[in-house]
Short mmCIF file of C-alpha atoms in Angstrom, two decimals:
data_model
loop_
_atom_site.label_atom_id
_atom_site.label_comp_id
_atom_site.label_asym_id
_atom_site.label_seq_id
_atom_site.Cartn_x
_atom_site.Cartn_y
_atom_site.Cartn_z
CA MET A 1 95.25 101.56 73.02
CA SER A 2 91.64 100.98 72.42
CA HIS A 3 89.52 102.79 69.84
CA ASP A 4 85.50 103.95 70.21
CA ALA A 5 84.07 101.93 67.32
CA ALA A 6 80.23 102.01 65.84
CA VAL A 7 78.13 99.55 64.28
CA GLU A 8 78.26 100.86 60.66
CA GLY A 9 75.50 98.42 59.58
CA ILE A 10 75.25 94.81 58.49
CA GLY A 11 77.78 93.66 55.46
CA MET A 12 77.78 89.90 53.68
CA GLY A 13 80.97 88.16 53.12
CA VAL A 14 81.20 84.76 51.83
CA GLY A 15 82.32 81.64 53.88
CA PRO A 16 84.79 79.03 53.29
CA ASP A 17 81.61 76.91 52.23
CA GLY A 18 80.90 79.40 49.46
CA THR A 19 77.59 80.64 50.96
CA ASN A 20 76.70 84.15 52.37
CA VAL A 21 77.51 85.31 55.31
CA PRO A 22 76.25 88.13 57.63
CA ALA A 23 78.73 90.12 59.13
CA VAL A 24 78.28 92.92 61.18
CA ILE A 25 80.72 96.41 60.40
CA LEU A 26 83.03 98.05 63.26
CA THR A 27 84.19 101.60 62.14
CA ALA A 28 86.72 102.24 64.40
CA ARG A 29 90.63 104.42 63.86
CA ASP A 30 88.86 105.18 60.11
CA GLU A 31 88.85 101.29 59.03
CA TYR A 32 86.08 98.67 59.06
CA LEU A 33 86.28 95.71 61.89
CA PRO A 34 83.79 92.91 59.79
CA ILE A 35 82.72 90.31 62.64
CA PHE A 36 81.06 87.63 60.98
CA ILE A 37 77.61 86.48 63.00
CA THR A 38 74.41 84.27 62.09
CA SER A 39 71.68 85.67 60.20
CA ASP A 40 69.58 85.84 63.89
CA GLN A 41 71.57 87.96 65.21
CA ALA A 42 72.21 90.25 62.23
CA GLN A 43 68.32 90.19 62.04
CA SER A 44 68.14 91.22 65.71
CA ILE A 45 71.17 94.09 65.50
CA ARG A 46 69.20 95.55 62.54
CA HIS A 47 66.30 95.43 64.11
CA SER A 48 67.98 97.18 66.87
CA LEU A 49 70.01 99.33 64.41
CA SER A 50 66.41 100.77 63.07
CA GLY A 51 65.28 102.14 66.21
CA GLU A 52 61.49 100.53 65.49
CA PRO A 53 60.21 98.71 68.78
CA PHE A 54 59.18 95.33 68.57
CA GLU A 55 55.65 93.83 69.94
CA ARG A 56 57.53 91.77 72.09
CA PRO A 57 61.11 92.09 73.98
CA LEU A 58 63.81 90.10 71.90
CA THR A 59 66.31 87.98 73.90
CA HIS A 60 69.08 90.85 73.40
CA ASP A 61 65.81 93.40 74.85
CA LEU A 62 65.19 91.43 77.71
CA LEU A 63 68.70 90.95 79.24
CA VAL A 64 69.01 94.33 79.00
CA GLU A 65 65.47 95.24 80.71
CA MET A 66 66.58 92.76 83.17
CA VAL A 67 69.90 93.66 84.15
CA THR A 68 68.20 97.76 84.86
CA GLU A 69 65.77 95.86 86.75
CA PHE A 70 67.44 94.09 88.98
CA GLY A 71 70.20 97.30 89.64
CA GLY A 72 72.56 97.17 87.27
CA ALA A 73 73.79 98.99 84.16
CA ILE A 74 75.82 97.55 80.78
CA ASP A 75 78.83 100.25 81.04
CA GLY A 76 80.20 99.02 78.10
CA VAL A 77 81.63 96.48 75.39
CA ARG A 78 84.90 94.98 74.31
CA ILE A 79 86.38 93.19 71.16
CA ASP A 80 89.55 92.38 73.23
CA GLU A 81 91.02 88.84 71.79
CA LEU A 82 91.15 87.30 68.11
CA ALA A 83 92.57 83.95 68.33
CA ASP A 84 92.13 81.33 65.33
CA GLY A 85 89.87 83.58 62.96
CA THR A 86 87.72 83.52 65.48
CA PHE A 87 86.67 87.19 68.03
CA TYR A 88 86.27 87.26 71.69
CA ALA A 89 84.10 90.20 73.71
CA LYS A 90 83.50 91.27 76.95
CA VAL A 91 80.61 92.94 77.79
CA ASP A 92 81.48 94.97 81.26
CA ALA A 93 78.69 95.96 83.71
CA GLU A 94 77.75 97.20 87.20
CA ARG A 95 75.63 97.43 90.13
CA TYR A 96 75.56 99.78 93.16
CA VAL A 97 75.71 97.48 96.60
CA ASP A 98 75.52 99.67 99.77
CA GLY A 99 76.28 102.55 97.55
CA GLN A 100 79.48 101.46 96.51
CA PRO A 101 79.65 100.26 92.66
CA GLU A 102 80.47 96.10 92.35
CA THR A 103 82.35 95.55 88.90
CA PHE A 104 81.49 92.31 86.21
CA ALA A 105 83.19 91.59 83.34
CA PHE A 106 81.29 88.60 80.71
CA ASP A 107 82.55 86.99 78.39
CA ALA A 108 80.20 87.50 75.21
CA ARG A 109 80.41 86.58 71.62
CA PRO A 110 80.65 89.81 69.49
CA SER A 111 77.48 89.54 68.07
CA ASP A 112 75.29 89.35 71.24
CA ALA A 113 78.00 91.74 73.44
CA ILE A 114 77.45 93.86 70.21
CA ALA A 115 73.40 93.27 70.10
CA ILE A 116 73.34 94.33 73.93
CA ALA A 117 75.70 97.55 73.33
CA VAL A 118 73.10 99.06 70.65
CA ARG A 119 70.17 98.31 72.55
CA SER A 120 71.57 99.72 76.22
CA GLU A 121 73.86 102.64 73.81
CA CYS A 122 76.75 101.75 75.56
CA PRO A 123 80.34 102.44 74.24
CA ILE A 124 81.90 99.49 72.16
CA THR A 125 85.65 99.36 72.29
CA VAL A 126 88.34 97.68 69.85
CA SER A 127 91.90 97.34 70.56
CA ASP A 128 94.97 98.31 68.00
CA GLU A 129 95.50 94.42 68.27
CA ILE A 130 92.75 93.83 67.24
CA LEU A 131 92.05 96.25 64.18
CA ASP A 132 95.85 96.06 63.17
CA ALA A 133 94.95 91.95 62.47
CA ALA A 134 91.67 92.74 61.33
CA GLY A 135 90.53 96.06 60.03
CA ARG A 136 89.88 96.40 56.30
CA ASP A 137 89.92 99.61 54.46
CA PRO A 138 86.08 101.18 53.99
CA ASP A 139 86.62 100.20 50.57
CA GLU A 140 86.81 97.32 50.54
CA ILE A 141 83.23 96.46 52.25
CA GLU A 142 79.31 97.29 50.86
CA VAL A 143 77.83 98.05 54.18
CA GLU A 144 74.01 97.66 54.71
CA LYS A 145 72.80 100.67 56.19
CA PRO A 146 69.67 100.64 58.71
CA GLU A 147 66.37 101.17 57.34
CA PRO A 148 62.96 101.37 59.89
CA ASP A 149 60.98 99.42 57.81
CA ARG A 150 62.84 95.90 58.25
CA ASP A 151 60.29 93.93 60.78
CA ASP A 152 59.37 92.38 57.46
CA GLU A 153 62.52 90.10 57.22
CA LEU A 154 62.45 89.03 60.95
CA VAL A 155 59.70 86.01 60.33
CA PRO A 156 58.69 85.28 56.45
CA ASP A 157 54.60 85.72 55.93
CA ASP A 158 54.89 82.34 54.90
CA LEU A 159 56.21 80.33 58.06
CA PHE A 160 52.60 80.21 59.74
CA SER A 161 49.50 79.63 58.41
CA ASP A 162 46.49 78.64 59.22
CA ASP A 163 47.22 74.45 57.80
CA ASN A 164 49.55 74.36 61.02
CA ASP A 165 46.24 74.99 63.70
CA GLU A 166 45.63 71.13 64.83
#
């Protein structure tokens, strides 16, 4: 059985080498499902959750816009497999050709699939098997709630300076 999931926020875990690793936290079946992601993916998801527009489209924004412009729609995202500690996902999409729906399922990293789902406001589903294997009690995990004024984290102020102009 599959359950609807929601993005609760971004959390931080500790990787095998002792460094902090971001995780997107899904909630389903009254459990949290932490999925470790890169810091870039965490910023992309955090940015979309905040609802603040970015001056130029980020990669996930561009993909959703392109699918829509080509007459397609993102129908949903499934976190559907966990193997050797790695989550796998699918992005379900459709388009109409001569009035008939044509459906597609694309393999995706869960972080990309979730970033797309947040932008397209489509459902995210997680199976019982995934939740049984990796679900956590909400008391075990501290989650950062999205805040609207987080753009300053996307690009550090000192990354681009006038000293680099030649």
